Structures are given as C-alpha cells and as structure tokens.
Coordinates of C-alpha atoms in Angstrom, one line a residue:
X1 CA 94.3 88.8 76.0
X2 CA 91.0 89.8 77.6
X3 CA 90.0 93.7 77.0
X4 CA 87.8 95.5 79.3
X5 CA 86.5 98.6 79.3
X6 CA 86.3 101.2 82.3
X7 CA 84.1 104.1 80.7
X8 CA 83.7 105.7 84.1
X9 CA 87.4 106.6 84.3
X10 CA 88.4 106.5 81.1
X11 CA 90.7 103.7 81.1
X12 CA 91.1 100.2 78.9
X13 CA 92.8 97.3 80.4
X14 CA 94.9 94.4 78.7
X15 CA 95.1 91.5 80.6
X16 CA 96.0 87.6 80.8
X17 CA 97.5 84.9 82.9
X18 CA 100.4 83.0 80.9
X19 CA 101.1 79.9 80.4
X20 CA 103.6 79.9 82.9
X21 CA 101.5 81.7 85.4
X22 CA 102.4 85.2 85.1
X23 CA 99.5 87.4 85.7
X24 CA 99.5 90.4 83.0
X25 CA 97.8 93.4 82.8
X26 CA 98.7 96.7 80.5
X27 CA 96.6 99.9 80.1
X28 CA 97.4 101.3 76.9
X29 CA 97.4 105.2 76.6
X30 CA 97.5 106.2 72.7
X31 CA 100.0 109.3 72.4
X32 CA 101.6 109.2 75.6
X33 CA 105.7 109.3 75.9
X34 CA 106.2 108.3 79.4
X35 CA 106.5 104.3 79.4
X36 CA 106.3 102.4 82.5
X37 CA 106.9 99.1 83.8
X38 CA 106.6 97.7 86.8
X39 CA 107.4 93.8 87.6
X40 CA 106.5 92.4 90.7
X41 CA 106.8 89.6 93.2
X42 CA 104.8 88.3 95.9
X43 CA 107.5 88.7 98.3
X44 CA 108.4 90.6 100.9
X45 CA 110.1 91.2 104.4
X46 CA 107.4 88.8 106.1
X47 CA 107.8 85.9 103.9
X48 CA 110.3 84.2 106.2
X49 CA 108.9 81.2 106.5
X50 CA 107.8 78.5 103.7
X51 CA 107.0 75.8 102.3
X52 CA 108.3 74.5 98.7
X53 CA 108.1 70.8 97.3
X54 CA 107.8 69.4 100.4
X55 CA 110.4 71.0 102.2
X56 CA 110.0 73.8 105.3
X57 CA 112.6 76.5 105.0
X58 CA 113.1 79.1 107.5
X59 CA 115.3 82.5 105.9
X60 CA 116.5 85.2 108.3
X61 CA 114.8 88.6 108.3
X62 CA 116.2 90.9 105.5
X63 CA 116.4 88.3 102.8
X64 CA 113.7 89.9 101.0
X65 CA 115.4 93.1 100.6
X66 CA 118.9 91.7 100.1
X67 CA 118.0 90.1 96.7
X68 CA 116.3 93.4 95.8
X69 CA 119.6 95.1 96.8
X70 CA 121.4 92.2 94.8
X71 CA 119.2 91.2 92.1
X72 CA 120.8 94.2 89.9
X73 CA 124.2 92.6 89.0
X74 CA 124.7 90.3 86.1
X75 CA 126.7 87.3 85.7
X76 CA 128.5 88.6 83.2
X77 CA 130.1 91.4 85.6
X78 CA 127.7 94.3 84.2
X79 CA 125.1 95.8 86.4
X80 CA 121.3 96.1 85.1
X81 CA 120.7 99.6 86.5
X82 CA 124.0 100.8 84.3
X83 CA 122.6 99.1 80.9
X84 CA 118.9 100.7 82.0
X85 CA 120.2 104.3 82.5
X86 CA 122.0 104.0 79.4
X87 CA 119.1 102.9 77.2
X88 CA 117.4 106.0 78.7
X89 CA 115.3 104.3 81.1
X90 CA 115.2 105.8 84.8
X91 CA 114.8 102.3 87.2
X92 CA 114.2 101.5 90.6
X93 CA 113.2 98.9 92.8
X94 CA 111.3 98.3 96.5
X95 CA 110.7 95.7 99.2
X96 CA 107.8 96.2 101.2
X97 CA 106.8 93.9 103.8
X98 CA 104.6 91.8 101.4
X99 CA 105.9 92.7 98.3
X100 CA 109.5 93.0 95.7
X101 CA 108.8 95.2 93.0
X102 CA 111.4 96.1 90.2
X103 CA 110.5 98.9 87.7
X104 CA 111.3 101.9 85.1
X105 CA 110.0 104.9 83.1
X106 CA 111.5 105.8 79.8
X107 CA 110.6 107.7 76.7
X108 CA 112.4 105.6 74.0
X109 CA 113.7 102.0 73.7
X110 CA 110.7 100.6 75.5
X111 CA 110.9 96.9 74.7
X112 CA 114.7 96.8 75.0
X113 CA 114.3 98.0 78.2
X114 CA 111.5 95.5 78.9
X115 CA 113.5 92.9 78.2
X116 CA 116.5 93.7 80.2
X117 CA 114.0 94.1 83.5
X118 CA 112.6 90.9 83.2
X119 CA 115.8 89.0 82.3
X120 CA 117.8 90.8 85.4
X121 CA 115.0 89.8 87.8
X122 CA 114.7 86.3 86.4
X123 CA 118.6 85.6 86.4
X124 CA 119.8 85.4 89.9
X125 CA 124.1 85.8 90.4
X126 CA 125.5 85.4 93.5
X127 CA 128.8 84.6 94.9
X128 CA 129.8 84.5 98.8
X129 CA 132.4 87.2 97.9
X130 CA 129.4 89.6 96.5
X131 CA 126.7 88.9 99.2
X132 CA 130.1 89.6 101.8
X133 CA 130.4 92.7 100.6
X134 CA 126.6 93.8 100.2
X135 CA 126.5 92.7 104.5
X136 CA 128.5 95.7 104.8
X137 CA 126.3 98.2 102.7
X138 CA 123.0 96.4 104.0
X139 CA 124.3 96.8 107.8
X140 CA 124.8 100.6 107.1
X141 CA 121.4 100.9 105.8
X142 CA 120.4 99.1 109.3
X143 CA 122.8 101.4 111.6
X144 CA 121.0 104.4 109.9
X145 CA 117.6 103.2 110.4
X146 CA 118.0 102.7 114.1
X147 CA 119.0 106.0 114.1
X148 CA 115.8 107.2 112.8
X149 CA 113.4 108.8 115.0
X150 CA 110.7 107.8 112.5
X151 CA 112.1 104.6 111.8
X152 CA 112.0 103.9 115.9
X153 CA 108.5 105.4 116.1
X154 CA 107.1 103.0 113.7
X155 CA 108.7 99.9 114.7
X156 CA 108.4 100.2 118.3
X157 CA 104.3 100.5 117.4
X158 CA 104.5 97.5 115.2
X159 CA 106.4 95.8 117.8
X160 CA 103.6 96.7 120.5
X161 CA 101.2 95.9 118.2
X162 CA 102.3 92.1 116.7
X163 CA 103.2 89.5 119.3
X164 CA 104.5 86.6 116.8
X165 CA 104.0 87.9 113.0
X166 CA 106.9 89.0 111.0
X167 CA 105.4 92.3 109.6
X168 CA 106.6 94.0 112.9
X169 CA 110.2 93.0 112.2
X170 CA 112.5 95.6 109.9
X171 CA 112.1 94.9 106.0
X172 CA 116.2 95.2 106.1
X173 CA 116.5 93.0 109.0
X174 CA 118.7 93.2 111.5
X175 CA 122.9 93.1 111.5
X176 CA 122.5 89.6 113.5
X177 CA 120.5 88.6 110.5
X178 CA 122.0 89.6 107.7
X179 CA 124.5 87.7 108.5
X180 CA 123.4 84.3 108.4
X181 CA 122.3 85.4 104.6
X182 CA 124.7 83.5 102.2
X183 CA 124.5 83.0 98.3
X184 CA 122.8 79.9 98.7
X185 CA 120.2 81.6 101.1
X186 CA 120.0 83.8 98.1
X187 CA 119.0 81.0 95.7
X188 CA 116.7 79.1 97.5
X189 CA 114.7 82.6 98.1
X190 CA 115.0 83.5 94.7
X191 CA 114.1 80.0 93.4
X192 CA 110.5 80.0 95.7
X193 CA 109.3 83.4 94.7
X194 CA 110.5 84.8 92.1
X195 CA 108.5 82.0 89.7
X196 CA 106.4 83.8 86.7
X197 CA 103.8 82.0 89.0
X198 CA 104.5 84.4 91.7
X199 CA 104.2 87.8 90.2
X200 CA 102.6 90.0 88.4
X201 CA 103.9 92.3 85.6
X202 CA 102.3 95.8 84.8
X203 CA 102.6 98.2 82.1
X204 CA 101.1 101.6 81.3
X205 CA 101.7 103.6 78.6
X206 CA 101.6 103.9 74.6
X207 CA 102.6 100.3 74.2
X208 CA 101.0 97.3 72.0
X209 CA 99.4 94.9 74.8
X210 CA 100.1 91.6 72.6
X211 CA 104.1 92.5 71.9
X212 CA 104.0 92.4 76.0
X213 CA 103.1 89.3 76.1
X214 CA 105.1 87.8 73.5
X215 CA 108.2 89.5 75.3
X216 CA 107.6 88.2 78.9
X217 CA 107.1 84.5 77.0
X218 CA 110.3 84.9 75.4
X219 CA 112.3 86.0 78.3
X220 CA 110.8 83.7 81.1
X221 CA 109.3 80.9 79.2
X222 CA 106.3 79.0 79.4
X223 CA 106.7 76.5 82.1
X224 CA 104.8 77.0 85.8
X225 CA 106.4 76.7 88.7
X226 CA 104.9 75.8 92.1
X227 CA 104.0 78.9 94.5
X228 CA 105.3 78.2 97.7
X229 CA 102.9 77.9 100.8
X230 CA 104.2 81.1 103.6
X231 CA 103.7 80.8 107.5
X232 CA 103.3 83.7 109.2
X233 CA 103.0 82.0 112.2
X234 CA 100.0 81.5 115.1
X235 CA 96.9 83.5 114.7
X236 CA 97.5 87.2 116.8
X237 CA 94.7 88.5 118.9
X238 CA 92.7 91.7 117.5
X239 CA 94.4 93.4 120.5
X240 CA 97.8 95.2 121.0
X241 CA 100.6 93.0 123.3
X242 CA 101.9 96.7 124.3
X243 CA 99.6 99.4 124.9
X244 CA 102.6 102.0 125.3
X245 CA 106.1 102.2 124.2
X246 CA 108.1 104.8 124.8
X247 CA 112.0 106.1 124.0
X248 CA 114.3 108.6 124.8
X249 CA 116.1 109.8 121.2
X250 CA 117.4 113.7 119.9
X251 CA 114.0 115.2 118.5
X252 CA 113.1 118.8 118.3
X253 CA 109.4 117.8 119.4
X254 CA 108.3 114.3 120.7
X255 CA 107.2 111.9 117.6
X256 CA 104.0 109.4 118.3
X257 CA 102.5 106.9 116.3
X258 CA 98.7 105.6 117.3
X259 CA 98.3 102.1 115.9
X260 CA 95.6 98.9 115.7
X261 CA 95.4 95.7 114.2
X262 CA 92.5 95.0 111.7
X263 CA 90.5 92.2 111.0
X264 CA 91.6 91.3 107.6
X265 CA 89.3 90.3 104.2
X266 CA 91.7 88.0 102.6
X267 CA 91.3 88.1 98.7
X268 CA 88.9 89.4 96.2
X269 CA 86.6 92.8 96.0
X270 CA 85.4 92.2 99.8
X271 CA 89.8 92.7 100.1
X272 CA 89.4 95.8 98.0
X273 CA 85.6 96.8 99.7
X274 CA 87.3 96.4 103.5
X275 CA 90.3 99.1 102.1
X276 CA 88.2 101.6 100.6
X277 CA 85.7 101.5 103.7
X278 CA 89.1 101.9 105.9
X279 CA 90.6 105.0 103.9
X280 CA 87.1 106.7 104.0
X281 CA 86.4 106.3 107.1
X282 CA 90.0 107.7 108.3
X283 CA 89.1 110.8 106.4
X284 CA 86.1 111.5 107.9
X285 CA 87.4 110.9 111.6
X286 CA 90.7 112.4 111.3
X287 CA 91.2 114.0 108.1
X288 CA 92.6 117.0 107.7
X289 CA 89.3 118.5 107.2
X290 CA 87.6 117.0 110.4
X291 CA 86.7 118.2 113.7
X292 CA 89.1 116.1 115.5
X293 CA 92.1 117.5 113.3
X294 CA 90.6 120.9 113.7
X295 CA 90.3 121.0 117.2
X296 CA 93.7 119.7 118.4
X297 CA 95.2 121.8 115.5
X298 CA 93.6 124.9 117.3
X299 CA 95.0 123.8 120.5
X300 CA 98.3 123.4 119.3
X301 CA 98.7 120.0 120.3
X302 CA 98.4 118.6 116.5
X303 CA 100.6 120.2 113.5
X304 CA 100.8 120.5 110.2
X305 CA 102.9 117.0 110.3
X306 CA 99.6 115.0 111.5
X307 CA 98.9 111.9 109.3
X308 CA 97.4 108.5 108.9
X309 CA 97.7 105.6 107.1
X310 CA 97.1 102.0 106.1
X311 CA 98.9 99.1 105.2
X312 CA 97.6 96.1 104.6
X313 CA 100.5 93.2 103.4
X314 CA 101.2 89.7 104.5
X315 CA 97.8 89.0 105.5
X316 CA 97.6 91.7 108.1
X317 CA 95.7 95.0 108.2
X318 CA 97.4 97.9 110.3
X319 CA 96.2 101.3 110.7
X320 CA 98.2 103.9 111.6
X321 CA 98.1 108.2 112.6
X322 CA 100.8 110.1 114.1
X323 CA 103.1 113.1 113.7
X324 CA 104.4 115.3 116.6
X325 CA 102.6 116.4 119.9
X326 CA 103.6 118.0 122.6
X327 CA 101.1 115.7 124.3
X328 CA 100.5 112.7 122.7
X329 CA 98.6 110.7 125.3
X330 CA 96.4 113.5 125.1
X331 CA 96.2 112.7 121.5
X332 CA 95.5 109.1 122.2
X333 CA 92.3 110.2 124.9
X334 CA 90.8 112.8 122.1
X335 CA 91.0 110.2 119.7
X336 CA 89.3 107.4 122.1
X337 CA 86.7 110.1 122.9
X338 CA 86.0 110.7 119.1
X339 CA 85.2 106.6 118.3
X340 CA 82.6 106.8 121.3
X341 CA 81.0 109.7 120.1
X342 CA 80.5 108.1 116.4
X343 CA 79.4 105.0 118.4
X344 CA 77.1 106.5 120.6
X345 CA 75.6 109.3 117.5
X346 CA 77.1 108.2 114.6
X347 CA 79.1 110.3 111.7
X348 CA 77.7 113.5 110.6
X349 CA 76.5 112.3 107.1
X350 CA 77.7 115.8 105.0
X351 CA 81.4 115.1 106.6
X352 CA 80.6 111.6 104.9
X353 CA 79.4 113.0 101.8
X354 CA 82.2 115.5 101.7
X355 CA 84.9 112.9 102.7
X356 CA 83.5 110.6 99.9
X357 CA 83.9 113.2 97.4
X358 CA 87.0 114.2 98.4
X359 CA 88.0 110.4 97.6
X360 CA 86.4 110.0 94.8
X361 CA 88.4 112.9 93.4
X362 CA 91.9 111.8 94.6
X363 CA 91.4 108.3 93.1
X364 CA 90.7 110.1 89.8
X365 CA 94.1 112.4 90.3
X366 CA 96.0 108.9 91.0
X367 CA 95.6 107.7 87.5
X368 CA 97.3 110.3 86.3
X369 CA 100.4 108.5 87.8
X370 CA 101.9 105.6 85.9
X371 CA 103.8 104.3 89.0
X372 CA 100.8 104.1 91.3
X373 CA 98.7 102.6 88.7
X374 CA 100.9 100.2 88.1
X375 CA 101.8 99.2 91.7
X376 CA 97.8 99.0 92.5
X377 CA 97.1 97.2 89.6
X378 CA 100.3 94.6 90.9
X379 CA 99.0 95.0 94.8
X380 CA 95.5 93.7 93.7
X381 CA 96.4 91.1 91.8
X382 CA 98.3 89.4 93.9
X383 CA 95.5 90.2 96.6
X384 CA 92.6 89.0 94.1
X385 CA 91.1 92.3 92.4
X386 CA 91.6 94.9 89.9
X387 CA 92.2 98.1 91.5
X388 CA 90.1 99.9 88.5
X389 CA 87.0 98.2 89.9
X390 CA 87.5 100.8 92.8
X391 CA 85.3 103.4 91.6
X392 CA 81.6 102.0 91.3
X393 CA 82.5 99.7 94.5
X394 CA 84.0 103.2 96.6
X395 CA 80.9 105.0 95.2
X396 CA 78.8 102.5 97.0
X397 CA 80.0 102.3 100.4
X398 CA 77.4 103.6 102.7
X399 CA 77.7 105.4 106.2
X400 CA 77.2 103.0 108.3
X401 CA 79.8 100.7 107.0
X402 CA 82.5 103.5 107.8
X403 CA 80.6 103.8 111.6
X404 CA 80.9 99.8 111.9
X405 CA 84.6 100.0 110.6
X406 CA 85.6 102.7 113.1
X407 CA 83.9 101.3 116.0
X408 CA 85.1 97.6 115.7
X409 CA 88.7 98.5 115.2
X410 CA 89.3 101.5 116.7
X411 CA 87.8 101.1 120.2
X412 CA 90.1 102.0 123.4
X413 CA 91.6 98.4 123.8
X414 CA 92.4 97.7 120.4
X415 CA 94.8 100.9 120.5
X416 CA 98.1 101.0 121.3
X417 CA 101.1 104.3 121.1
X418 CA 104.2 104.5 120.3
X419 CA 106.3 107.8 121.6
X420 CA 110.1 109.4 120.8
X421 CA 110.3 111.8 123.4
X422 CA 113.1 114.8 123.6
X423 CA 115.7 114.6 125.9
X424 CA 115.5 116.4 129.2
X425 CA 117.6 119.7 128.9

C-alpha cells in the first residue's frame, strides 16, 4: 500500500487500489478504541439511468435507497444489523443522491465486524415476498416526507431549480415508483454498482492497514468488474426553470429555501479547489458572522435557524441558504443586493481573512470525527481527490476567487426560492 504523510495535520494515510478495483484508504491512529468503517458505493438516488455490457437500463426513482433499506438481510434468514449489534459494533447506512454508504463504529471485534460489512453488502437476497413487504415500509417513509415542511421546502427548490436531472427527484422515490421495484430490479441494480470497482472502502482507527487489505480480498475477491456508464440526462441551463414556488402547509412561521445551480469541476483537486472556494465564500457573504446575517438578524426578519449549504453529487453543484422569515422575498432582494455590492466593491478582505480562519479551524475540528473523515475521504475518491489535500490547497485560495465564485453563481437570474407559508387564520 502507498503511505503518505500529512505533517500539517497530523495524519498518515494507507492507501491502494485492488486488484479488483476497490479503492482503499485507512488512517491509522495508534492507541485509539473507536474503530470505524465506512464502505461505500458510487450510487445514489440519481443513478437511474445506465449503461452496463451493452445494454441501457432505465430503474424507477427510489431504487437506490430500497437496496440500502434491503441490503441488511441475509440469505440465510438472519439480518446483518442483528449479528453487528451483537459483536458490539453500532452500524448504519445512507443513500444520498450520488452516493450508498454502509458503515460501523465499535471498540472490540474489529475485523469480524469488517468482514460481516463487506460480505452483507456484497451478497444481495431478495425475494418478491420481501421487496412486497419493504413497499409498505418504504411508502411510509414517503407519506411522512410529504408531510415534511422541510422536506417540501427543499424539494419544491430542487424542483424549480432542475428542469430534466434526477437530483431534484426524492432519494426514496415516490409510492408510483416504488412500485415498479421488484427483486429482479433489485439485482440488476445491485449487480451494476455495487462492483469492488465501484466503491471505495474507508477505515480509521487503531487498525493494521495491510490486514485491511487482505480482508476486503478475501471477502470480495480479486476479479474487476465493469463500472457502468450513468445518464443523467440533457445538459440543464445555469438558470432556474422556476424562479418561485410557493405552498400552503401547517408551520408556526413560513419556511424558505434560496437556491442556484453551479457550474460544476468534474474530477480531481480543481473538484475539491471549486468546493472549498464555494464553502468560503458562503461564509464570508452569509455566515453567521457577516453583515448580511447581522443585519436581517437585527431586523428580525432572519433567526437563529438561518443556514446554507452545499451539495455537490451526480455531477451537479447546488447551493443552498434558508431557514424561517417572516419575509422571505425580502430575504431574496437583501441577498441580490449583497452579490452586487461584492461585484461592484468587492469583499472586505479581514471578513476574508477572518472567514478563512474560521475554516481553517473547523476542517481541523472535523478530523476529530471518524465518520466524516471517512465519508470525505469515500466522497473524494469517488470524485478524484483526497480530502487531506484540503488544507495547503484551502490555505491558498485567494480573494478574488471567492468574489468571482459569488458573482458568477449567485447573480439575480441564477436564483430561485422556494416558500412554505402558514395558513391564513
């Protein structure tokens, strides 16, 4: 395995690609009794549509996160999560929009537990009678969601936002979706993505890096698989297809979500560069330390709940801020008002030096968490970096490449809002 050295944080990292394709890192830390494992595929809610050995396979929304749901049981009757919590482990699993990712802590019993995570994932087991049964849980899941406010919120931006792509579309699906899904569905999916080829396995924790290795070769074996090739479908245009959405639901205070497409770095540190310029130069505008969030605090028309984020999966780049207003367009006009004045005068370069400090320090506090490590370190291979290489390159963003970012994204036409207003009393 290749061994490098991170001296600026502190950190050593393990890694290799196996023979069958797996990409592998570890970070050992000496003395530590928290293990943790996280093991990954390159699938998520938008990888509907693909390509494998010729053929072009269309799967209904929700697929994705029905294997995750499913995934669990064995064919001999037992269930994976039972054997884990038994060994001591404490597992879990996800589905994203790009990504599945199956995982555990423990103190004791490490490499047993290893093994059991990557033989569960690797063995698929479905019959119709199971996957009928899992509709109904799955559809609850669904009801629930589109009873969310913040579910609605969200959604309805993503829906304003992305005329054709699939990222706009629930990671659970929809009920009319869920049930087309059928065992064989189940297969096929599993079969495509969930190939050593197609994921990445992550460990942290006092662990030997080479008994890693030998365990994932033993459990999945040595021989590739093809990745298959995913359509999202037609190129979208930088600009919202909705500028405003709004719906009636029972909130204490109306919900909005501000939203815009970005113009996406595909793979490699430029991928890695265009997210840390993004996260930086979200702090500075709208942080909870800047004049904007200060202001509209002080006014009352911003609350404690203000946030932003951004997610960048599937080959999209979406950034988003929102809480509760009582006056969200308002929120909207402020926010327009502060990308012109960067434009026309630029950012104040202590906020920048402040902001960028501010960063650097919660990156550091991050690695202190096994899970997020792990999940970056999973998120960037299958993206094309390593997400230790974040420091030096975060430390050497400048200014003007936070003014450019804000400027070319977030001007008034590449905005859209999304509201869930209170119901007239």
């Amino acid at each position: 395995m290749d061994r490098r050295e991170y001296p600026n944080i502190g950190e050593t990292l393990y890694s290799a690609v196996l023979p069958n394709g797996l990409r592998l890192n570890v970070v050992p830390k000496a003395g530590f009794s928290t293990r943790y494992a996280a093991f990954a595929a390159n699938y998520g809610g938008a990888h509907r549509r693909f390509r494998l050995d010729g053929d072009i396979i269309d799967s209904p929304a929700g697929v994705a996160h029905f294997l995750e749901h499913k995934m669990f049981d064995l064919p001999n009757g037992d269930n994976a999560l039972n054997i884990l919590s038994a060994n001591g482990a404490d597992p879990n699993a996800f589905t994203s929009s790009g990504m599945t990712c199956y995982y555990f802590s423990c103190t004791q019993g490490f490499e047993e537990n290893l093994r059991m995570l990557l033989h569960f994932v690797s063995t698929p087991y479905f019959t119709a009678e199971t996957v009928s049964k899992e509709q109904g849980i799955i559809g609850q899941e669904i009801r629930m969601g589109e009873d969310s406010p913040d579910s609605r919120v969200y959604y309805n931006l993503m829906e304003s936002l992305y005329r054709c792509h699939p990222v706009r579309d629930r990671v659970a699906g929809s009920l009319e979706s869920i049930a087309r899904i059928s065992h064989e569905t189940l297969y096929a999916c599993h079969r495509a993505f969930y190939a050593p080829s197609n994921m990445a396995l992550c460990v942290e924790g006092d662990v030997d890096a080479e008994a890693i290795e030998r365990i994932a070769l033993e459990v999945l074996g040595s021989e590739p698989a093809p990745v298959p090739q995913v359509d999202f479908g037609p190129e979208e245009s930088p600009f919202p297809c909705v500028k405003l959405r709004r719906e009636v639901m029972e909130v204490s205070a109306p919900l909005f979500l501000i939203g815009a497409k970005l113009s996406v770095e595909k793979s490699g540190e430029a991928a890695m560069r265009q997210r840390l310029v993004a996260r930086l130069a979200l702090r500075i505008l709208c942080g909870a330390s800047s004049s904007f969030y200060s202001r509209l605090y002080a006014q009352g028309i911003l609350n404690r709940n203000f946030d932003y984020d951004l997610d960048f999966s599937a080959g999209t780049g979406t950034l988003i801020l929102g809480g509760e207003s009582p006056r969200p367009e308002q929120v909207l006009r402020e926010l327009e008002q502060e990308v012109e004045q960067v434009r026309l005068h630029g950012l104040d370069e202590s906020a920048f030096l402040r902001a960028k400090r501010s960063t650097l320090g919660s990156t550091l506090r991050a690695l202190e968490d096994f899970e997020n490590v792990c999940v970056s370190l999973a998120s960037g291979l299958f993206d094309g970096y390593c997400a230790f290489d974040s420091m030096p390159v975060l430390g050497s963003i400048s200014l003007r490449e936070c003014e450019s970012f804000l400027t070319e994204n977030l001007g008034p036409e590449r905005l859209a809002l999304s509201i869930i207003e209170s119901k007239a009393v």
